[in-house]
PDB file of C-alpha atoms in Angstrom:
ATOM      1  CA  UNK A   1     -11.144  28.139   1.508  1.00  0.00           C
ATOM      2  CA  UNK A   2      -9.326  25.268   2.101  1.00  0.00           C
ATOM      3  CA  UNK A   3      -7.471  23.580  -0.995  1.00  0.00           C
ATOM      4  CA  UNK A   4      -6.145  19.970  -0.625  1.00  0.00           C
ATOM      5  CA  UNK A   5      -3.538  18.651  -3.551  1.00  0.00           C
ATOM      6  CA  UNK A   6      -2.029  15.672  -3.824  1.00  0.00           C
ATOM      7  CA  UNK A   7       1.636  14.596  -5.548  1.00  0.00           C
ATOM      8  CA  UNK A   8       1.717  12.159  -7.724  1.00  0.00           C
ATOM      9  CA  UNK A   9      -1.061  11.731  -8.822  1.00  0.00           C
ATOM     10  CA  UNK A  10      -0.096   8.161 -10.074  1.00  0.00           C
ATOM     11  CA  UNK A  11       2.442   5.756  -9.326  1.00  0.00           C
ATOM     12  CA  UNK A  12       3.564   2.751  -9.863  1.00  0.00           C
ATOM     13  CA  UNK A  13       6.310   0.770  -8.040  1.00  0.00           C
ATOM     14  CA  UNK A  14       7.725  -2.689  -7.632  1.00  0.00           C
ATOM     15  CA  UNK A  15       6.503  -4.977  -4.714  1.00  0.00           C
ATOM     16  CA  UNK A  16       8.654  -4.469  -2.092  1.00  0.00           C
ATOM     17  CA  UNK A  17       9.512  -0.712  -2.139  1.00  0.00           C
ATOM     18  CA  UNK A  18       9.029   1.489   0.451  1.00  0.00           C
ATOM     19  CA  UNK A  19       7.055   4.680  -1.085  1.00  0.00           C
ATOM     20  CA  UNK A  20       5.573   7.717   0.092  1.00  0.00           C
ATOM     21  CA  UNK A  21       2.596   9.815  -1.236  1.00  0.00           C
ATOM     22  CA  UNK A  22       2.880  13.588  -0.224  1.00  0.00           C
ATOM     23  CA  UNK A  23      -0.418  15.548   0.527  1.00  0.00           C
ATOM     24  CA  UNK A  24      -0.108  19.556   1.322  1.00  0.00           C
ATOM     25  CA  UNK A  25      -3.098  21.856   2.131  1.00  0.00           C
ATOM     26  CA  UNK A  26      -3.452  25.437   2.233  1.00  0.00           C
ATOM     27  CA  UNK A  27      -4.776  26.295   5.270  1.00  0.00           C
ATOM     28  CA  UNK A  28      -3.268  25.519   8.476  1.00  0.00           C
ATOM     29  CA  UNK A  29      -5.995  26.187  10.851  1.00  0.00           C
ATOM     30  CA  UNK A  30      -6.902  22.362  10.484  1.00  0.00           C
ATOM     31  CA  UNK A  31      -8.427  20.266  13.975  1.00  0.00           C
ATOM     32  CA  UNK A  32      -7.513  16.464  11.943  1.00  0.00           C
ATOM     33  CA  UNK A  33      -5.939  15.058   8.548  1.00  0.00           C
ATOM     34  CA  UNK A  34      -6.835  11.727   7.625  1.00  0.00           C
ATOM     35  CA  UNK A  35      -5.834   8.979   5.113  1.00  0.00           C
ATOM     36  CA  UNK A  36      -8.384   6.577   3.399  1.00  0.00           C
ATOM     37  CA  UNK A  37      -8.106   4.150   0.419  1.00  0.00           C
ATOM     38  CA  UNK A  38     -10.460   4.217  -1.959  1.00  0.00           C
ATOM     39  CA  UNK A  39     -10.415   0.598  -4.478  1.00  0.00           C
ATOM     40  CA  UNK A  40     -12.143   1.083  -7.549  1.00  0.00           C
ATOM     41  CA  UNK A  41     -16.277   1.244  -7.706  1.00  0.00           C
ATOM     42  CA  UNK A  42     -16.169   1.011  -4.084  1.00  0.00           C
ATOM     43  CA  UNK A  43     -16.257   2.979  -0.990  1.00  0.00           C
ATOM     44  CA  UNK A  44     -13.888   4.862   1.141  1.00  0.00           C
ATOM     45  CA  UNK A  45     -11.532   2.543   3.858  1.00  0.00           C
ATOM     46  CA  UNK A  46     -10.017   5.344   6.979  1.00  0.00           C
ATOM     47  CA  UNK A  47      -6.583   4.173   7.234  1.00  0.00           C
ATOM     48  CA  UNK A  48      -5.307   6.810   9.717  1.00  0.00           C
ATOM     49  CA  UNK A  49      -5.850   9.854  11.615  1.00  0.00           C
ATOM     50  CA  UNK A  50      -4.042  12.665  13.010  1.00  0.00           C
ATOM     51  CA  UNK A  51      -5.101  14.850  15.390  1.00  0.00           C
ATOM     52  CA  UNK A  52      -3.561  18.470  14.678  1.00  0.00           C
ATOM     53  CA  UNK A  53      -2.114  18.079  17.806  1.00  0.00           C
ATOM     54  CA  UNK A  54       0.263  14.761  16.955  1.00  0.00           C
ATOM     55  CA  UNK A  55       2.983  14.496  14.779  1.00  0.00           C
ATOM     56  CA  UNK A  56       2.272  11.315  13.363  1.00  0.00           C
ATOM     57  CA  UNK A  57      -0.115   8.263  13.792  1.00  0.00           C
ATOM     58  CA  UNK A  58       1.112   4.338  12.571  1.00  0.00           C
ATOM     59  CA  UNK A  59      -0.655   1.671  12.214  1.00  0.00           C
ATOM     60  CA  UNK A  60       1.250  -1.923  10.125  1.00  0.00           C
ATOM     61  CA  UNK A  61       2.729  -0.595   7.526  1.00  0.00           C
ATOM     62  CA  UNK A  62       1.544   2.513   7.526  1.00  0.00           C
ATOM     63  CA  UNK A  63       2.632   5.767   8.840  1.00  0.00           C
ATOM     64  CA  UNK A  64       1.434   9.049   8.481  1.00  0.00           C
ATOM     65  CA  UNK A  65       2.484  12.459   9.211  1.00  0.00           C
ATOM     66  CA  UNK A  66       1.536  15.943   9.850  1.00  0.00           C
ATOM     67  CA  UNK A  67       3.876  19.401   9.949  1.00  0.00           C
ATOM     68  CA  UNK A  68       0.910  21.707  10.465  1.00  0.00           C
ATOM     69  CA  UNK A  69       3.010  24.845  10.144  1.00  0.00           C
ATOM     70  CA  UNK A  70       3.814  24.276   6.698  1.00  0.00           C
ATOM     71  CA  UNK A  71       0.982  22.162   5.276  1.00  0.00           C
ATOM     72  CA  UNK A  72       2.085  18.471   4.722  1.00  0.00           C
ATOM     73  CA  UNK A  73       1.619  15.523   5.469  1.00  0.00           C
ATOM     74  CA  UNK A  74       2.760  12.315   4.124  1.00  0.00           C
ATOM     75  CA  UNK A  75       1.722   8.599   4.092  1.00  0.00           C
ATOM     76  CA  UNK A  76       4.697   6.151   4.280  1.00  0.00           C
ATOM     77  CA  UNK A  77       4.297   2.398   3.245  1.00  0.00           C
ATOM     78  CA  UNK A  78       6.114   0.078   3.863  1.00  0.00           C
ATOM     79  CA  UNK A  79       6.533  -2.575   2.142  1.00  0.00           C
ATOM     80  CA  UNK A  80       4.757  -2.844  -0.844  1.00  0.00           C
ATOM     81  CA  UNK A  81       2.325  -4.957  -1.991  1.00  0.00           C
ATOM     82  CA  UNK A  82       0.147  -5.689  -4.592  1.00  0.00           C
ATOM     83  CA  UNK A  83      -2.809  -6.056  -2.460  1.00  0.00           C
ATOM     84  CA  UNK A  84      -1.714  -2.152  -1.576  1.00  0.00           C
ATOM     85  CA  UNK A  85      -3.560  -0.903  -5.118  1.00  0.00           C
ATOM     86  CA  UNK A  86      -5.921   1.412  -4.461  1.00  0.00           C
ATOM     87  CA  UNK A  87      -6.375   5.347  -4.331  1.00  0.00           C
ATOM     88  CA  UNK A  88      -5.014   6.617  -1.642  1.00  0.00           C
ATOM     89  CA  UNK A  89      -7.449  10.194  -0.472  1.00  0.00           C
ATOM     90  CA  UNK A  90      -6.043  12.769   2.512  1.00  0.00           C
ATOM     91  CA  UNK A  91      -8.379  14.942   3.880  1.00  0.00           C
ATOM     92  CA  UNK A  92      -8.705  18.021   6.578  1.00  0.00           C
ATOM     93  CA  UNK A  93     -11.321  18.507   8.836  1.00  0.00           C
ATOM     94  CA  UNK A  94     -11.479  22.355   9.383  1.00  0.00           C
ATOM     95  CA  UNK A  95     -12.700  23.285  12.810  1.00  0.00           C
ATOM     96  CA  UNK A  96     -16.758  22.776  13.871  1.00  0.00           C
ATOM     97  CA  UNK A  97     -18.345  20.632  12.700  1.00  0.00           C
ATOM     98  CA  UNK A  98     -17.848  21.544   9.157  1.00  0.00           C
ATOM     99  CA  UNK A  99     -16.970  17.631   6.688  1.00  0.00           C
ATOM    100  CA  UNK A 100     -13.622  16.655   4.923  1.00  0.00           C
ATOM    101  CA  UNK A 101     -11.913  18.594   2.030  1.00  0.00           C
ATOM    102  CA  UNK A 102     -10.302  16.169   0.399  1.00  0.00           C
ATOM    103  CA  UNK A 103      -7.318  16.564  -2.152  1.00  0.00           C
ATOM    104  CA  UNK A 104      -8.233  14.159  -6.092  1.00  0.00           C
ATOM    105  CA  UNK A 105      -5.899  11.415  -4.455  1.00  0.00           C
ATOM    106  CA  UNK A 106      -3.357   9.492  -5.450  1.00  0.00           C
ATOM    107  CA  UNK A 107      -3.605   6.060  -8.156  1.00  0.00           C
ATOM    108  CA  UNK A 108      -1.045   3.283  -6.883  1.00  0.00           C
ATOM    109  CA  UNK A 109      -0.040   0.385  -8.324  1.00  0.00           C
ATOM    110  CA  UNK A 110       2.024  -1.761  -7.023  1.00  0.00           C
ATOM    111  CA  UNK A 111       3.703  -4.493  -9.533  1.00  0.00           C
ATOM    112  CA  UNK A 112       4.120  -8.104  -8.363  1.00  0.00           C
TER     113      UNK A 112
ATOM    114  CA  UNK B   1     -22.628  -4.475  12.319  1.00  0.00           C
ATOM    115  CA  UNK B   2     -23.289  -3.710   9.099  1.00  0.00           C
ATOM    116  CA  UNK B   3     -21.837  -0.494   9.297  1.00  0.00           C
ATOM    117  CA  UNK B   4     -23.067   2.116   6.764  1.00  0.00           C
ATOM    118  CA  UNK B   5     -25.278   1.181   4.416  1.00  0.00           C
ATOM    119  CA  UNK B   6     -26.542   2.894   0.604  1.00  0.00           C
ATOM    120  CA  UNK B   7     -29.422   2.237  -1.293  1.00  0.00           C
ATOM    121  CA  UNK B   8     -29.855   2.130  -4.106  1.00  0.00           C
ATOM    122  CA  UNK B   9     -26.538   1.093  -5.218  1.00  0.00           C
ATOM    123  CA  UNK B  10     -27.643   2.798  -9.294  1.00  0.00           C
ATOM    124  CA  UNK B  11     -30.020   4.616 -10.016  1.00  0.00           C
ATOM    125  CA  UNK B  12     -30.936   6.012 -13.851  1.00  0.00           C
ATOM    126  CA  UNK B  13     -33.119   8.879 -13.864  1.00  0.00           C
ATOM    127  CA  UNK B  14     -34.433  11.214 -16.584  1.00  0.00           C
ATOM    128  CA  UNK B  15     -33.898  15.222 -16.534  1.00  0.00           C
ATOM    129  CA  UNK B  16     -37.169  16.585 -14.176  1.00  0.00           C
ATOM    130  CA  UNK B  17     -37.648  13.417 -12.629  1.00  0.00           C
ATOM    131  CA  UNK B  18     -36.750  13.050  -8.612  1.00  0.00           C
ATOM    132  CA  UNK B  19     -35.836  10.713  -6.005  1.00  0.00           C
ATOM    133  CA  UNK B  20     -34.027  10.307  -2.791  1.00  0.00           C
ATOM    134  CA  UNK B  21     -31.165   8.437  -1.600  1.00  0.00           C
ATOM    135  CA  UNK B  22     -31.472   6.541   1.542  1.00  0.00           C
ATOM    136  CA  UNK B  23     -28.482   6.104   4.024  1.00  0.00           C
ATOM    137  CA  UNK B  24     -28.625   4.348   7.696  1.00  0.00           C
ATOM    138  CA  UNK B  25     -25.701   4.198   9.631  1.00  0.00           C
ATOM    139  CA  UNK B  26     -26.146   1.537  12.990  1.00  0.00           C
ATOM    140  CA  UNK B  27     -23.059   2.260  15.082  1.00  0.00           C
ATOM    141  CA  UNK B  28     -25.064   5.383  16.877  1.00  0.00           C
ATOM    142  CA  UNK B  29     -22.925   8.219  15.141  1.00  0.00           C
ATOM    143  CA  UNK B  30     -23.878  11.530  15.803  1.00  0.00           C
ATOM    144  CA  UNK B  31     -23.091  13.202  12.514  1.00  0.00           C
ATOM    145  CA  UNK B  32     -23.963  11.854   9.050  1.00  0.00           C
ATOM    146  CA  UNK B  33     -22.795  13.734   5.882  1.00  0.00           C
ATOM    147  CA  UNK B  34     -23.419  13.460   1.823  1.00  0.00           C
ATOM    148  CA  UNK B  35     -20.616  14.053  -0.366  1.00  0.00           C
ATOM    149  CA  UNK B  36     -20.784  13.491  -4.088  1.00  0.00           C
ATOM    150  CA  UNK B  37     -17.500  11.986  -6.218  1.00  0.00           C
ATOM    151  CA  UNK B  38     -16.810  13.559  -9.803  1.00  0.00           C
ATOM    152  CA  UNK B  39     -13.940  12.887 -11.927  1.00  0.00           C
ATOM    153  CA  UNK B  40     -11.092  15.339 -11.855  1.00  0.00           C
ATOM    154  CA  UNK B  41     -12.726  17.289  -8.736  1.00  0.00           C
ATOM    155  CA  UNK B  42     -12.315  14.526  -6.081  1.00  0.00           C
ATOM    156  CA  UNK B  43     -15.696  14.319  -3.190  1.00  0.00           C
ATOM    157  CA  UNK B  44     -17.006  17.514  -2.274  1.00  0.00           C
ATOM    158  CA  UNK B  45     -19.286  18.058   0.911  1.00  0.00           C
ATOM    159  CA  UNK B  46     -23.024  18.618   0.088  1.00  0.00           C
ATOM    160  CA  UNK B  47     -24.907  18.500   3.662  1.00  0.00           C
ATOM    161  CA  UNK B  48     -24.496  17.589   6.875  1.00  0.00           C
ATOM    162  CA  UNK B  49     -25.764  16.813  10.522  1.00  0.00           C
ATOM    163  CA  UNK B  50     -25.012  16.833  13.383  1.00  0.00           C
ATOM    164  CA  UNK B  51     -27.596  15.634  15.283  1.00  0.00           C
ATOM    165  CA  UNK B  52     -31.449  14.416  14.806  1.00  0.00           C
ATOM    166  CA  UNK B  53     -33.625  16.689  13.491  1.00  0.00           C
ATOM    167  CA  UNK B  54     -30.602  19.315  12.646  1.00  0.00           C
ATOM    168  CA  UNK B  55     -28.888  19.610   8.654  1.00  0.00           C
ATOM    169  CA  UNK B  56     -26.579  22.155   7.493  1.00  0.00           C
ATOM    170  CA  UNK B  57     -25.310  22.948   4.486  1.00  0.00           C
ATOM    171  CA  UNK B  58     -22.055  21.960   2.433  1.00  0.00           C
ATOM    172  CA  UNK B  59     -19.381  23.140  -0.715  1.00  0.00           C
ATOM    173  CA  UNK B  60     -22.583  21.971  -3.128  1.00  0.00           C
ATOM    174  CA  UNK B  61     -25.797  22.053  -2.076  1.00  0.00           C
ATOM    175  CA  UNK B  62     -27.208  23.405  -4.844  1.00  0.00           C
ATOM    176  CA  UNK B  63     -30.558  20.833  -6.126  1.00  0.00           C
ATOM    177  CA  UNK B  64     -30.555  18.804  -3.014  1.00  0.00           C
ATOM    178  CA  UNK B  65     -32.353  18.866   0.292  1.00  0.00           C
ATOM    179  CA  UNK B  66     -31.582  16.102   3.260  1.00  0.00           C
ATOM    180  CA  UNK B  67     -33.593  15.435   6.550  1.00  0.00           C
ATOM    181  CA  UNK B  68     -32.275  12.987   9.023  1.00  0.00           C
ATOM    182  CA  UNK B  69     -35.918  12.171  10.435  1.00  0.00           C
ATOM    183  CA  UNK B  70     -34.139   9.389  12.783  1.00  0.00           C
ATOM    184  CA  UNK B  71     -30.163   9.499  14.109  1.00  0.00           C
ATOM    185  CA  UNK B  72     -29.634   6.300  12.371  1.00  0.00           C
ATOM    186  CA  UNK B  73     -30.652   7.312   9.055  1.00  0.00           C
ATOM    187  CA  UNK B  74     -29.634  10.879   6.557  1.00  0.00           C
ATOM    188  CA  UNK B  75     -31.668  10.729   2.961  1.00  0.00           C
ATOM    189  CA  UNK B  76     -30.292  12.937   0.648  1.00  0.00           C
ATOM    190  CA  UNK B  77     -33.515  14.215  -1.948  1.00  0.00           C
ATOM    191  CA  UNK B  78     -33.221  15.591  -5.462  1.00  0.00           C
ATOM    192  CA  UNK B  79     -36.283  17.686  -6.271  1.00  0.00           C
ATOM    193  CA  UNK B  80     -35.635  17.608  -9.697  1.00  0.00           C
ATOM    194  CA  UNK B  81     -32.493  15.866 -11.160  1.00  0.00           C
ATOM    195  CA  UNK B  82     -30.296  17.168 -13.575  1.00  0.00           C
ATOM    196  CA  UNK B  83     -27.046  16.264 -15.549  1.00  0.00           C
ATOM    197  CA  UNK B  84     -25.152  17.484 -13.767  1.00  0.00           C
ATOM    198  CA  UNK B  85     -25.784  15.559 -11.033  1.00  0.00           C
ATOM    199  CA  UNK B  86     -25.030  12.956 -12.752  1.00  0.00           C
ATOM    200  CA  UNK B  87     -21.749  11.445 -10.146  1.00  0.00           C
ATOM    201  CA  UNK B  88     -21.453   8.135  -7.124  1.00  0.00           C
ATOM    202  CA  UNK B  89     -23.172   9.731  -3.820  1.00  0.00           C
ATOM    203  CA  UNK B  90     -21.189   8.892  -0.617  1.00  0.00           C
ATOM    204  CA  UNK B  91     -22.743   8.861   2.840  1.00  0.00           C
ATOM    205  CA  UNK B  92     -20.611   9.222   5.272  1.00  0.00           C
ATOM    206  CA  UNK B  93     -20.930   8.797   9.647  1.00  0.00           C
ATOM    207  CA  UNK B  94     -18.470   9.883  12.514  1.00  0.00           C
ATOM    208  CA  UNK B  95     -19.328  10.000  16.149  1.00  0.00           C
ATOM    209  CA  UNK B  96     -17.402  13.543  16.119  1.00  0.00           C
ATOM    210  CA  UNK B  97     -16.262  13.995  19.913  1.00  0.00           C
ATOM    211  CA  UNK B  98     -13.004  14.714  18.956  1.00  0.00           C
ATOM    212  CA  UNK B  99      -9.986  12.488  19.007  1.00  0.00           C
ATOM    213  CA  UNK B 100      -9.925   9.140  16.400  1.00  0.00           C
ATOM    214  CA  UNK B 101     -13.699   9.614  17.419  1.00  0.00           C
ATOM    215  CA  UNK B 102     -13.982  12.003  14.206  1.00  0.00           C
ATOM    216  CA  UNK B 103     -13.096   9.006  12.258  1.00  0.00           C
ATOM    217  CA  UNK B 104     -15.524   9.595   9.683  1.00  0.00           C
ATOM    218  CA  UNK B 105     -17.044   5.695   8.124  1.00  0.00           C
ATOM    219  CA  UNK B 106     -18.745   5.723   4.084  1.00  0.00           C
ATOM    220  CA  UNK B 107     -20.718   3.505   2.799  1.00  0.00           C
ATOM    221  CA  UNK B 108     -20.360   2.089  -0.490  1.00  0.00           C
ATOM    222  CA  UNK B 109     -21.631   4.071  -2.715  1.00  0.00           C
ATOM    223  CA  UNK B 110     -24.762   5.274  -5.658  1.00  0.00           C
ATOM    224  CA  UNK B 111     -23.656   5.463  -9.343  1.00  0.00           C
ATOM    225  CA  UNK B 112     -26.403   7.996 -10.027  1.00  0.00           C
ATOM    226  CA  UNK B 113     -26.948   9.116 -13.547  1.00  0.00           C
ATOM    227  CA  UNK B 114     -28.789  11.328 -14.936  1.00  0.00           C
ATOM    228  CA  UNK B 115     -30.421  11.553 -18.860  1.00  0.00           C
TER     229      UNK B 115
END
């Protein structure tokens, strides 16, 4: 059974810092990996999707990498802003039509 | 373009009562999903559908039923609610035809409390 772990569970940093969120998964036979953002009391917003054949994806200040063989992904946030405060979720999709397997998230606070 | 919408937003049930959660999407997506989110457990897949008229079980399907009679709607039913079904329920949809079309779009959630 696929398991997804996110480290750290919580992180608080001053505004302007670059930071890295980590995600690991136990079964490397994934189809893709997705990073989401969740604000309190809200739904999930997709940030980046990396296909299993890709090594990284970029969107603005966000960069996600994937090392499928080692079962790891990182989300790099450059020049953090208070508006980046949220819970960040990593999720993997296995083969076939199954849904996503989620990690428990990293709760991020950016201090003004 | 409303994206994915969920009805209702909040609901309180008594043990043994039944209810249906409605998910609707206007993006012409083939795939739809129901997840539940519990503190300390993360999101877990309940049921999903790969097209109109199809449904399949996810990780935690017991106590729930689903129907996809129309492509744009995915219903989640609780026949006899139990306190263990207290949770936040999220619906999601995607094209799932490979590549970036696999991106899942989520609704705002339904907060359900079973007393």
